Amino acid sequence: MTVKPVIKGVHIVPMGFANAFLIEGDDGLTLIDAGYPGKEAVVFGAIRGLGRSPDQIKHLIFTHGHPDHIGSAAAIVRETGARTYMHPLDIPMAESGGPFRPMTPAPGLLGRVLCNLFFHPDERLEPVAIDQPLTPGETLPIAGGFDVIHVRGHCAGQVALLWRPRRMLFAADVCTNIMGLGDPVGFENLEEGRVSQRKLASRSFDAAGFGHGKPITRDASTRFRNKYGKHPEEVHQLRSAA
Ligand SMILES: [Zn+2]
Ligand SMILES: [Zn+2]
């Protein structure tokens, strides 16, 4: 299959309604998220499309533990032996394979419809073991460096990842980019979700990828600032709290 580069070194892997991302580094391939169940062949096809082989996936970093982000993880790890990473608060969901913490639909009719359609807390998946818990504020020494930013609200153990070499933010489900920047289907805690949206708007980056919707290839932090930005003093406070 042909894979689409978002920016140099980053490829989007469509996993149904959800996205995964493949990053080419000097230390092998890194996969961010693992889509819905049964999508491992899409990932392996994407890797072969790059002229590489699945066993070159060395790292599998999860933005959070929802079924649409960990669904094919067990199958991918079995085939590749990739090392797995996740925030400690979500590890129990991944390692049990469900049930999942409930969410409240995002404000508005669309949120209610999509949340019921796409999120089933009682779903059961094949469990996946997590090798390394992520620490908020750390920079993972993978593919040139990923800053780990804790962005709770949609999901307590959610992280966004800022890839340093080409300043691309992986925003997870803090927001979607389906018809412009917008809310995820639901929140465990709406207030915290709003704080996380502002927190990302206070960072500087060029490109952005989302769990759901189209990536942005340039000036992405301007789009975030226009949608979620706050006064400079407040931005400063959010930065200090990061
Ligand atoms: Zn999610
Ligand atoms: Zn999602």
mmCIF file with all atom_site columns, C-alpha atoms in Angstrom, residues 55-222:
data_model
loop_
_atom_site.group_PDB
_atom_site.id
_atom_site.type_symbol
_atom_site.label_atom_id
_atom_site.label_alt_id
_atom_site.label_comp_id
_atom_site.label_asym_id
_atom_site.label_entity_id
_atom_site.label_seq_id
_atom_site.pdbx_PDB_ins_code
_atom_site.Cartn_x
_atom_site.Cartn_y
_atom_site.Cartn_z
_atom_site.occupancy
_atom_site.B_iso_or_equiv
_atom_site.pdbx_formal_charge
_atom_site.auth_seq_id
_atom_site.auth_comp_id
_atom_site.auth_asym_id
_atom_site.auth_atom_id
_atom_site.pdbx_PDB_model_num
ATOM 1   C CA . ASP A 1 55  ? 10.519  -5.810 12.573 1.00 0.00 ? 55  ASP A CA 1
ATOM 2   C CA . GLN A 1 56  ? 12.018  -2.341 12.140 1.00 0.00 ? 56  GLN A CA 1
ATOM 3   C CA . ILE A 1 57  ? 9.313   -0.923 14.445 1.00 0.00 ? 57  ILE A CA 1
ATOM 4   C CA . LYS A 1 58  ? 11.326  -0.469 17.627 1.00 0.00 ? 58  LYS A CA 1
ATOM 5   C CA . HIS A 1 59  ? 8.969   1.722  19.628 1.00 0.00 ? 59  HIS A CA 1
ATOM 6   C CA . LEU A 1 60  ? 5.189   1.872  19.998 1.00 0.00 ? 60  LEU A CA 1
ATOM 7   C CA . ILE A 1 61  ? 4.104   4.970  21.925 1.00 0.00 ? 61  ILE A CA 1
ATOM 8   C CA . PHE A 1 62  ? 0.455   5.269  22.950 1.00 0.00 ? 62  PHE A CA 1
ATOM 9   C CA . THR A 1 63  ? -1.150  8.673  23.369 1.00 0.00 ? 63  THR A CA 1
ATOM 10  C CA . HIS A 1 64  ? -3.774  7.039  25.607 1.00 0.00 ? 64  HIS A CA 1
ATOM 11  C CA . GLY A 1 65  ? -5.467  3.746  26.355 1.00 0.00 ? 65  GLY A CA 1
ATOM 12  C CA . HIS A 1 66  ? -8.742  3.990  24.407 1.00 0.00 ? 66  HIS A CA 1
ATOM 13  C CA . PRO A 1 67  ? -9.766  1.058  22.183 1.00 0.00 ? 67  PRO A CA 1
ATOM 14  C CA . ASP A 1 68  ? -9.333  3.060  18.960 1.00 0.00 ? 68  ASP A CA 1
ATOM 15  C CA . HIS A 1 69  ? -5.693  3.745  19.879 1.00 0.00 ? 69  HIS A CA 1
ATOM 16  C CA . ILE A 1 70  ? -4.580  0.387  21.260 1.00 0.00 ? 70  ILE A CA 1
ATOM 17  C CA . GLY A 1 71  ? -6.817  -1.992 19.269 1.00 0.00 ? 71  GLY A CA 1
ATOM 18  C CA . SER A 1 72  ? -4.138  -3.656 17.135 1.00 0.00 ? 72  SER A CA 1
ATOM 19  C CA . ALA A 1 73  ? -1.331  -3.219 19.652 1.00 0.00 ? 73  ALA A CA 1
ATOM 20  C CA . ALA A 1 74  ? -1.062  -6.813 20.857 1.00 0.00 ? 74  ALA A CA 1
ATOM 21  C CA . ALA A 1 75  ? -0.836  -8.132 17.286 1.00 0.00 ? 75  ALA A CA 1
ATOM 22  C CA . ILE A 1 76  ? 1.751   -5.513 16.317 1.00 0.00 ? 76  ILE A CA 1
ATOM 23  C CA . VAL A 1 77  ? 3.925   -6.238 19.342 1.00 0.00 ? 77  VAL A CA 1
ATOM 24  C CA . ARG A 1 78  ? 3.712   -9.981 18.700 1.00 0.00 ? 78  ARG A CA 1
ATOM 25  C CA . GLU A 1 79  ? 5.038   -9.478 15.163 1.00 0.00 ? 79  GLU A CA 1
ATOM 26  C CA . THR A 1 80  ? 7.628   -6.785 15.855 1.00 0.00 ? 80  THR A CA 1
ATOM 27  C CA . GLY A 1 81  ? 8.726   -7.020 19.487 1.00 0.00 ? 81  GLY A CA 1
ATOM 28  C CA . ALA A 1 82  ? 8.363   -3.225 19.709 1.00 0.00 ? 82  ALA A CA 1
ATOM 29  C CA . ARG A 1 83  ? 8.870   -1.601 23.106 1.00 0.00 ? 83  ARG A CA 1
ATOM 30  C CA . THR A 1 84  ? 5.622   -0.064 24.419 1.00 0.00 ? 84  THR A CA 1
ATOM 31  C CA . TYR A 1 85  ? 5.085   3.261  26.234 1.00 0.00 ? 85  TYR A CA 1
ATOM 32  C CA . MET A 1 86  ? 2.016   4.721  27.979 1.00 0.00 ? 86  MET A CA 1
ATOM 33  C CA . HIS A 1 87  ? 1.092   7.092  30.796 1.00 0.00 ? 87  HIS A CA 1
ATOM 34  C CA . PRO A 1 88  ? 0.690   5.166  34.093 1.00 0.00 ? 88  PRO A CA 1
ATOM 35  C CA . LEU A 1 89  ? -2.974  6.171  34.549 1.00 0.00 ? 89  LEU A CA 1
ATOM 36  C CA . ASP A 1 90  ? -3.997  4.312  31.379 1.00 0.00 ? 90  ASP A CA 1
ATOM 37  C CA . ILE A 1 91  ? -1.756  1.268  31.722 1.00 0.00 ? 91  ILE A CA 1
ATOM 38  C CA . PRO A 1 92  ? -4.403  -0.760 33.628 1.00 0.00 ? 92  PRO A CA 1
ATOM 39  C CA . MET A 1 93  ? -6.847  -0.401 30.693 1.00 0.00 ? 93  MET A CA 1
ATOM 40  C CA . ALA A 1 94  ? -4.241  -1.573 28.164 1.00 0.00 ? 94  ALA A CA 1
ATOM 41  C CA . GLU A 1 95  ? -3.009  -4.433 30.303 1.00 0.00 ? 95  GLU A CA 1
ATOM 42  C CA . SER A 1 96  ? -6.525  -5.676 31.115 1.00 0.00 ? 96  SER A CA 1
ATOM 43  C CA . GLY A 1 97  ? -7.944  -5.061 27.635 1.00 0.00 ? 97  GLY A CA 1
ATOM 44  C CA . GLY A 1 98  ? -10.997 -3.404 29.168 1.00 0.00 ? 98  GLY A CA 1
ATOM 45  C CA . PRO A 1 99  ? -13.440 -2.361 30.415 1.00 0.00 ? 99  PRO A CA 1
ATOM 46  C CA . PHE A 1 100 ? -12.606 1.296  29.771 1.00 0.00 ? 100 PHE A CA 1
ATOM 47  C CA . ARG A 1 101 ? -13.320 4.340  31.929 1.00 0.00 ? 101 ARG A CA 1
ATOM 48  C CA . PRO A 1 102 ? -16.608 5.953  30.853 1.00 0.00 ? 102 PRO A CA 1
ATOM 49  C CA . MET A 1 103 ? -16.746 9.317  29.075 1.00 0.00 ? 103 MET A CA 1
ATOM 50  C CA . THR A 1 104 ? -19.436 11.959 28.874 1.00 0.00 ? 104 THR A CA 1
ATOM 51  C CA . PRO A 1 105 ? -20.228 12.993 25.288 1.00 0.00 ? 105 PRO A CA 1
ATOM 52  C CA . ALA A 1 106 ? -18.775 16.334 24.185 1.00 0.00 ? 106 ALA A CA 1
ATOM 53  C CA . PRO A 1 107 ? -21.219 19.269 24.317 1.00 0.00 ? 107 PRO A CA 1
ATOM 54  C CA . GLY A 1 108 ? -23.638 19.323 21.378 1.00 0.00 ? 108 GLY A CA 1
ATOM 55  C CA . LEU A 1 109 ? -25.720 16.817 19.462 1.00 0.00 ? 109 LEU A CA 1
ATOM 56  C CA . LEU A 1 110 ? -22.838 15.623 17.290 1.00 0.00 ? 110 LEU A CA 1
ATOM 57  C CA . GLY A 1 111 ? -20.785 14.721 20.346 1.00 0.00 ? 111 GLY A CA 1
ATOM 58  C CA . ARG A 1 112 ? -23.621 12.604 21.713 1.00 0.00 ? 112 ARG A CA 1
ATOM 59  C CA . VAL A 1 113 ? -24.140 10.783 18.421 1.00 0.00 ? 113 VAL A CA 1
ATOM 60  C CA . LEU A 1 114 ? -20.441 10.145 17.762 1.00 0.00 ? 114 LEU A CA 1
ATOM 61  C CA . CYS A 1 115 ? -19.639 9.156  21.336 1.00 0.00 ? 115 CYS A CA 1
ATOM 62  C CA . ASN A 1 116 ? -22.363 6.501  21.344 1.00 0.00 ? 116 ASN A CA 1
ATOM 63  C CA . LEU A 1 117 ? -21.313 5.357  17.905 1.00 0.00 ? 117 LEU A CA 1
ATOM 64  C CA . PHE A 1 118 ? -17.565 5.122  18.472 1.00 0.00 ? 118 PHE A CA 1
ATOM 65  C CA . PHE A 1 119 ? -16.953 4.630  22.181 1.00 0.00 ? 119 PHE A CA 1
ATOM 66  C CA . HIS A 1 120 ? -18.010 1.485  24.023 1.00 0.00 ? 120 HIS A CA 1
ATOM 67  C CA . PRO A 1 121 ? -16.573 1.304  27.536 1.00 0.00 ? 121 PRO A CA 1
ATOM 68  C CA . ASP A 1 122 ? -17.531 -2.368 27.831 1.00 0.00 ? 122 ASP A CA 1
ATOM 69  C CA . GLU A 1 123 ? -15.476 -3.333 24.795 1.00 0.00 ? 123 GLU A CA 1
ATOM 70  C CA . ARG A 1 124 ? -12.858 -6.038 25.399 1.00 0.00 ? 124 ARG A CA 1
ATOM 71  C CA . LEU A 1 125 ? -9.560  -6.186 23.542 1.00 0.00 ? 125 LEU A CA 1
ATOM 72  C CA . GLU A 1 126 ? -6.542  -8.398 23.582 1.00 0.00 ? 126 GLU A CA 1
ATOM 73  C CA . PRO A 1 127 ? -4.429  -6.990 26.445 1.00 0.00 ? 127 PRO A CA 1
ATOM 74  C CA . VAL A 1 128 ? -1.053  -5.448 25.671 1.00 0.00 ? 128 VAL A CA 1
ATOM 75  C CA . ALA A 1 129 ? 1.780   -5.207 28.199 1.00 0.00 ? 129 ALA A CA 1
ATOM 76  C CA . ILE A 1 130 ? 3.383   -1.788 28.659 1.00 0.00 ? 130 ILE A CA 1
ATOM 77  C CA . ASP A 1 131 ? 7.170   -1.838 28.974 1.00 0.00 ? 131 ASP A CA 1
ATOM 78  C CA . GLN A 1 132 ? 7.753   1.749  30.015 1.00 0.00 ? 132 GLN A CA 1
ATOM 79  C CA . PRO A 1 133 ? 5.497   4.240  31.817 1.00 0.00 ? 133 PRO A CA 1
ATOM 80  C CA . LEU A 1 134 ? 5.696   7.781  30.421 1.00 0.00 ? 134 LEU A CA 1
ATOM 81  C CA . THR A 1 135 ? 6.628   10.647 32.732 1.00 0.00 ? 135 THR A CA 1
ATOM 82  C CA . PRO A 1 136 ? 5.051   14.043 31.955 1.00 0.00 ? 136 PRO A CA 1
ATOM 83  C CA . GLY A 1 137 ? 7.754   16.590 31.164 1.00 0.00 ? 137 GLY A CA 1
ATOM 84  C CA . GLU A 1 138 ? 10.319  14.041 30.050 1.00 0.00 ? 138 GLU A CA 1
ATOM 85  C CA . THR A 1 139 ? 11.861  13.975 26.602 1.00 0.00 ? 139 THR A CA 1
ATOM 86  C CA . LEU A 1 140 ? 11.908  10.438 25.277 1.00 0.00 ? 140 LEU A CA 1
ATOM 87  C CA . PRO A 1 141 ? 15.247  9.793  23.576 1.00 0.00 ? 141 PRO A CA 1
ATOM 88  C CA . ILE A 1 142 ? 13.578  8.210  20.556 1.00 0.00 ? 142 ILE A CA 1
ATOM 89  C CA . ALA A 1 143 ? 13.822  9.360  16.912 1.00 0.00 ? 143 ALA A CA 1
ATOM 90  C CA . GLY A 1 144 ? 15.592  12.543 17.960 1.00 0.00 ? 144 GLY A CA 1
ATOM 91  C CA . GLY A 1 145 ? 13.326  13.284 20.935 1.00 0.00 ? 145 GLY A CA 1
ATOM 92  C CA . PHE A 1 146 ? 9.644   13.426 21.877 1.00 0.00 ? 146 PHE A CA 1
ATOM 93  C CA . ASP A 1 147 ? 8.513   15.825 24.611 1.00 0.00 ? 147 ASP A CA 1
ATOM 94  C CA . VAL A 1 148 ? 5.808   14.164 26.715 1.00 0.00 ? 148 VAL A CA 1
ATOM 95  C CA . ILE A 1 149 ? 2.972   16.556 27.618 1.00 0.00 ? 149 ILE A CA 1
ATOM 96  C CA . HIS A 1 150 ? 0.242   15.346 29.986 1.00 0.00 ? 150 HIS A CA 1
ATOM 97  C CA . VAL A 1 151 ? -3.136  16.378 28.561 1.00 0.00 ? 151 VAL A CA 1
ATOM 98  C CA . ARG A 1 152 ? -5.896  14.898 30.707 1.00 0.00 ? 152 ARG A CA 1
ATOM 99  C CA . GLY A 1 153 ? -9.595  15.584 30.229 1.00 0.00 ? 153 GLY A CA 1
ATOM 100 C CA . HIS A 1 154 ? -10.600 13.361 27.326 1.00 0.00 ? 154 HIS A CA 1
ATOM 101 C CA . CYS A 1 155 ? -8.760  10.569 29.122 1.00 0.00 ? 155 CYS A CA 1
ATOM 102 C CA . ALA A 1 156 ? -6.820  10.783 32.411 1.00 0.00 ? 156 ALA A CA 1
ATOM 103 C CA . GLY A 1 157 ? -3.688  9.112  31.039 1.00 0.00 ? 157 GLY A CA 1
ATOM 104 C CA . GLN A 1 158 ? -3.560  10.995 27.764 1.00 0.00 ? 158 GLN A CA 1
ATOM 105 C CA . VAL A 1 159 ? -0.320  12.535 26.525 1.00 0.00 ? 159 VAL A CA 1
ATOM 106 C CA . ALA A 1 160 ? 0.519   14.691 23.539 1.00 0.00 ? 160 ALA A CA 1
ATOM 107 C CA . LEU A 1 161 ? 3.936   14.197 21.976 1.00 0.00 ? 161 LEU A CA 1
ATOM 108 C CA . LEU A 1 162 ? 6.046   16.948 20.459 1.00 0.00 ? 162 LEU A CA 1
ATOM 109 C CA . TRP A 1 163 ? 8.591   15.557 18.025 1.00 0.00 ? 163 TRP A CA 1
ATOM 110 C CA . ARG A 1 164 ? 11.576  17.852 18.319 1.00 0.00 ? 164 ARG A CA 1
ATOM 111 C CA . PRO A 1 165 ? 13.493  17.313 15.049 1.00 0.00 ? 165 PRO A CA 1
ATOM 112 C CA . ARG A 1 166 ? 10.679  18.689 12.861 1.00 0.00 ? 166 ARG A CA 1
ATOM 113 C CA . ARG A 1 167 ? 8.459   20.324 15.489 1.00 0.00 ? 167 ARG A CA 1
ATOM 114 C CA . MET A 1 168 ? 5.415   18.165 14.900 1.00 0.00 ? 168 MET A CA 1
ATOM 115 C CA . LEU A 1 169 ? 2.824   17.867 17.662 1.00 0.00 ? 169 LEU A CA 1
ATOM 116 C CA . PHE A 1 170 ? 0.875   14.646 18.038 1.00 0.00 ? 170 PHE A CA 1
ATOM 117 C CA . ALA A 1 171 ? -2.210  16.034 19.742 1.00 0.00 ? 171 ALA A CA 1
ATOM 118 C CA . ALA A 1 172 ? -3.942  12.688 20.449 1.00 0.00 ? 172 ALA A CA 1
ATOM 119 C CA . ASP A 1 173 ? -7.655  13.293 21.201 1.00 0.00 ? 173 ASP A CA 1
ATOM 120 C CA . VAL A 1 174 ? -7.211  16.661 22.906 1.00 0.00 ? 174 VAL A CA 1
ATOM 121 C CA . CYS A 1 175 ? -8.973  17.911 19.806 1.00 0.00 ? 175 CYS A CA 1
ATOM 122 C CA . THR A 1 176 ? -9.854  16.601 16.371 1.00 0.00 ? 176 THR A CA 1
ATOM 123 C CA . ASN A 1 177 ? -9.366  18.211 12.978 1.00 0.00 ? 177 ASN A CA 1
ATOM 124 C CA . ILE A 1 178 ? -12.397 16.964 11.090 1.00 0.00 ? 178 ILE A CA 1
ATOM 125 C CA . MET A 1 179 ? -14.163 20.212 10.176 1.00 0.00 ? 179 MET A CA 1
ATOM 126 C CA . GLY A 1 180 ? -11.468 22.448 11.575 1.00 0.00 ? 180 GLY A CA 1
ATOM 127 C CA . LEU A 1 181 ? -10.222 22.085 15.137 1.00 0.00 ? 181 LEU A CA 1
ATOM 128 C CA . GLY A 1 182 ? -12.935 20.748 17.409 1.00 0.00 ? 182 GLY A CA 1
ATOM 129 C CA . ASP A 1 183 ? -13.702 18.635 20.439 1.00 0.00 ? 183 ASP A CA 1
ATOM 130 C CA . PRO A 1 184 ? -13.090 14.900 20.721 1.00 0.00 ? 184 PRO A CA 1
ATOM 131 C CA . VAL A 1 185 ? -16.211 12.704 20.930 1.00 0.00 ? 185 VAL A CA 1
ATOM 132 C CA . GLY A 1 186 ? -16.228 12.828 24.725 1.00 0.00 ? 186 GLY A CA 1
ATOM 133 C CA . PHE A 1 187 ? -14.507 13.778 27.957 1.00 0.00 ? 187 PHE A CA 1
ATOM 134 C CA . GLU A 1 188 ? -13.879 12.094 31.277 1.00 0.00 ? 188 GLU A CA 1
ATOM 135 C CA . ASN A 1 189 ? -13.588 15.638 32.617 1.00 0.00 ? 189 ASN A CA 1
ATOM 136 C CA . LEU A 1 190 ? -14.607 18.572 30.426 1.00 0.00 ? 190 LEU A CA 1
ATOM 137 C CA . GLU A 1 191 ? -12.852 21.261 32.489 1.00 0.00 ? 191 GLU A CA 1
ATOM 138 C CA . GLU A 1 192 ? -9.553  19.412 32.378 1.00 0.00 ? 192 GLU A CA 1
ATOM 139 C CA . GLY A 1 193 ? -10.077 18.895 28.661 1.00 0.00 ? 193 GLY A CA 1
ATOM 140 C CA . ARG A 1 194 ? -10.378 22.653 28.155 1.00 0.00 ? 194 ARG A CA 1
ATOM 141 C CA . VAL A 1 195 ? -7.197  23.234 30.186 1.00 0.00 ? 195 VAL A CA 1
ATOM 142 C CA . SER A 1 196 ? -5.378  20.727 27.963 1.00 0.00 ? 196 SER A CA 1
ATOM 143 C CA . GLN A 1 197 ? -6.579  22.444 24.777 1.00 0.00 ? 197 GLN A CA 1
ATOM 144 C CA . ARG A 1 198 ? -5.184  25.754 26.091 1.00 0.00 ? 198 ARG A CA 1
ATOM 145 C CA . LYS A 1 199 ? -2.006  24.037 27.231 1.00 0.00 ? 199 LYS A CA 1
ATOM 146 C CA . LEU A 1 200 ? -1.282  22.839 23.675 1.00 0.00 ? 200 LEU A CA 1
ATOM 147 C CA . ALA A 1 201 ? -2.145  26.290 22.314 1.00 0.00 ? 201 ALA A CA 1
ATOM 148 C CA . SER A 1 202 ? 0.621   27.698 24.524 1.00 0.00 ? 202 SER A CA 1
ATOM 149 C CA . ARG A 1 203 ? 3.284   25.572 22.815 1.00 0.00 ? 203 ARG A CA 1
ATOM 150 C CA . SER A 1 204 ? 5.109   26.339 19.600 1.00 0.00 ? 204 SER A CA 1
ATOM 151 C CA . PHE A 1 205 ? 5.149   23.794 16.763 1.00 0.00 ? 205 PHE A CA 1
ATOM 152 C CA . ASP A 1 206 ? 4.882   23.658 12.980 1.00 0.00 ? 206 ASP A CA 1
ATOM 153 C CA . ALA A 1 207 ? 2.877   20.543 12.096 1.00 0.00 ? 207 ALA A CA 1
ATOM 154 C CA . ALA A 1 208 ? 0.192   18.653 14.006 1.00 0.00 ? 208 ALA A CA 1
ATOM 155 C CA . GLY A 1 209 ? -1.314  15.189 13.824 1.00 0.00 ? 209 GLY A CA 1
ATOM 156 C CA . PHE A 1 210 ? -4.585  14.089 15.420 1.00 0.00 ? 210 PHE A CA 1
ATOM 157 C CA . GLY A 1 211 ? -6.136  10.829 16.513 1.00 0.00 ? 211 GLY A CA 1
ATOM 158 C CA . HIS A 1 212 ? -9.056  11.754 14.310 1.00 0.00 ? 212 HIS A CA 1
ATOM 159 C CA . GLY A 1 213 ? -9.067  14.037 11.288 1.00 0.00 ? 213 GLY A CA 1
ATOM 160 C CA . LYS A 1 214 ? -6.525  15.558 8.935  1.00 0.00 ? 214 LYS A CA 1
ATOM 161 C CA . PRO A 1 215 ? -2.991  16.524 9.913  1.00 0.00 ? 215 PRO A CA 1
ATOM 162 C CA . ILE A 1 216 ? -1.865  20.130 9.615  1.00 0.00 ? 216 ILE A CA 1
ATOM 163 C CA . THR A 1 217 ? 1.482   20.517 7.873  1.00 0.00 ? 217 THR A CA 1
ATOM 164 C CA . ARG A 1 218 ? 2.476   24.097 8.692  1.00 0.00 ? 218 ARG A CA 1
ATOM 165 C CA . ASP A 1 219 ? 1.688   26.970 11.074 1.00 0.00 ? 219 ASP A CA 1
ATOM 166 C CA . ALA A 1 220 ? -0.244  24.525 13.221 1.00 0.00 ? 220 ALA A CA 1
ATOM 167 C CA . SER A 1 221 ? 0.398   26.311 16.518 1.00 0.00 ? 221 SER A CA 1
ATOM 168 C CA . THR A 1 222 ? -1.156  29.475 15.054 1.00 0.00 ? 222 THR A CA 1
#
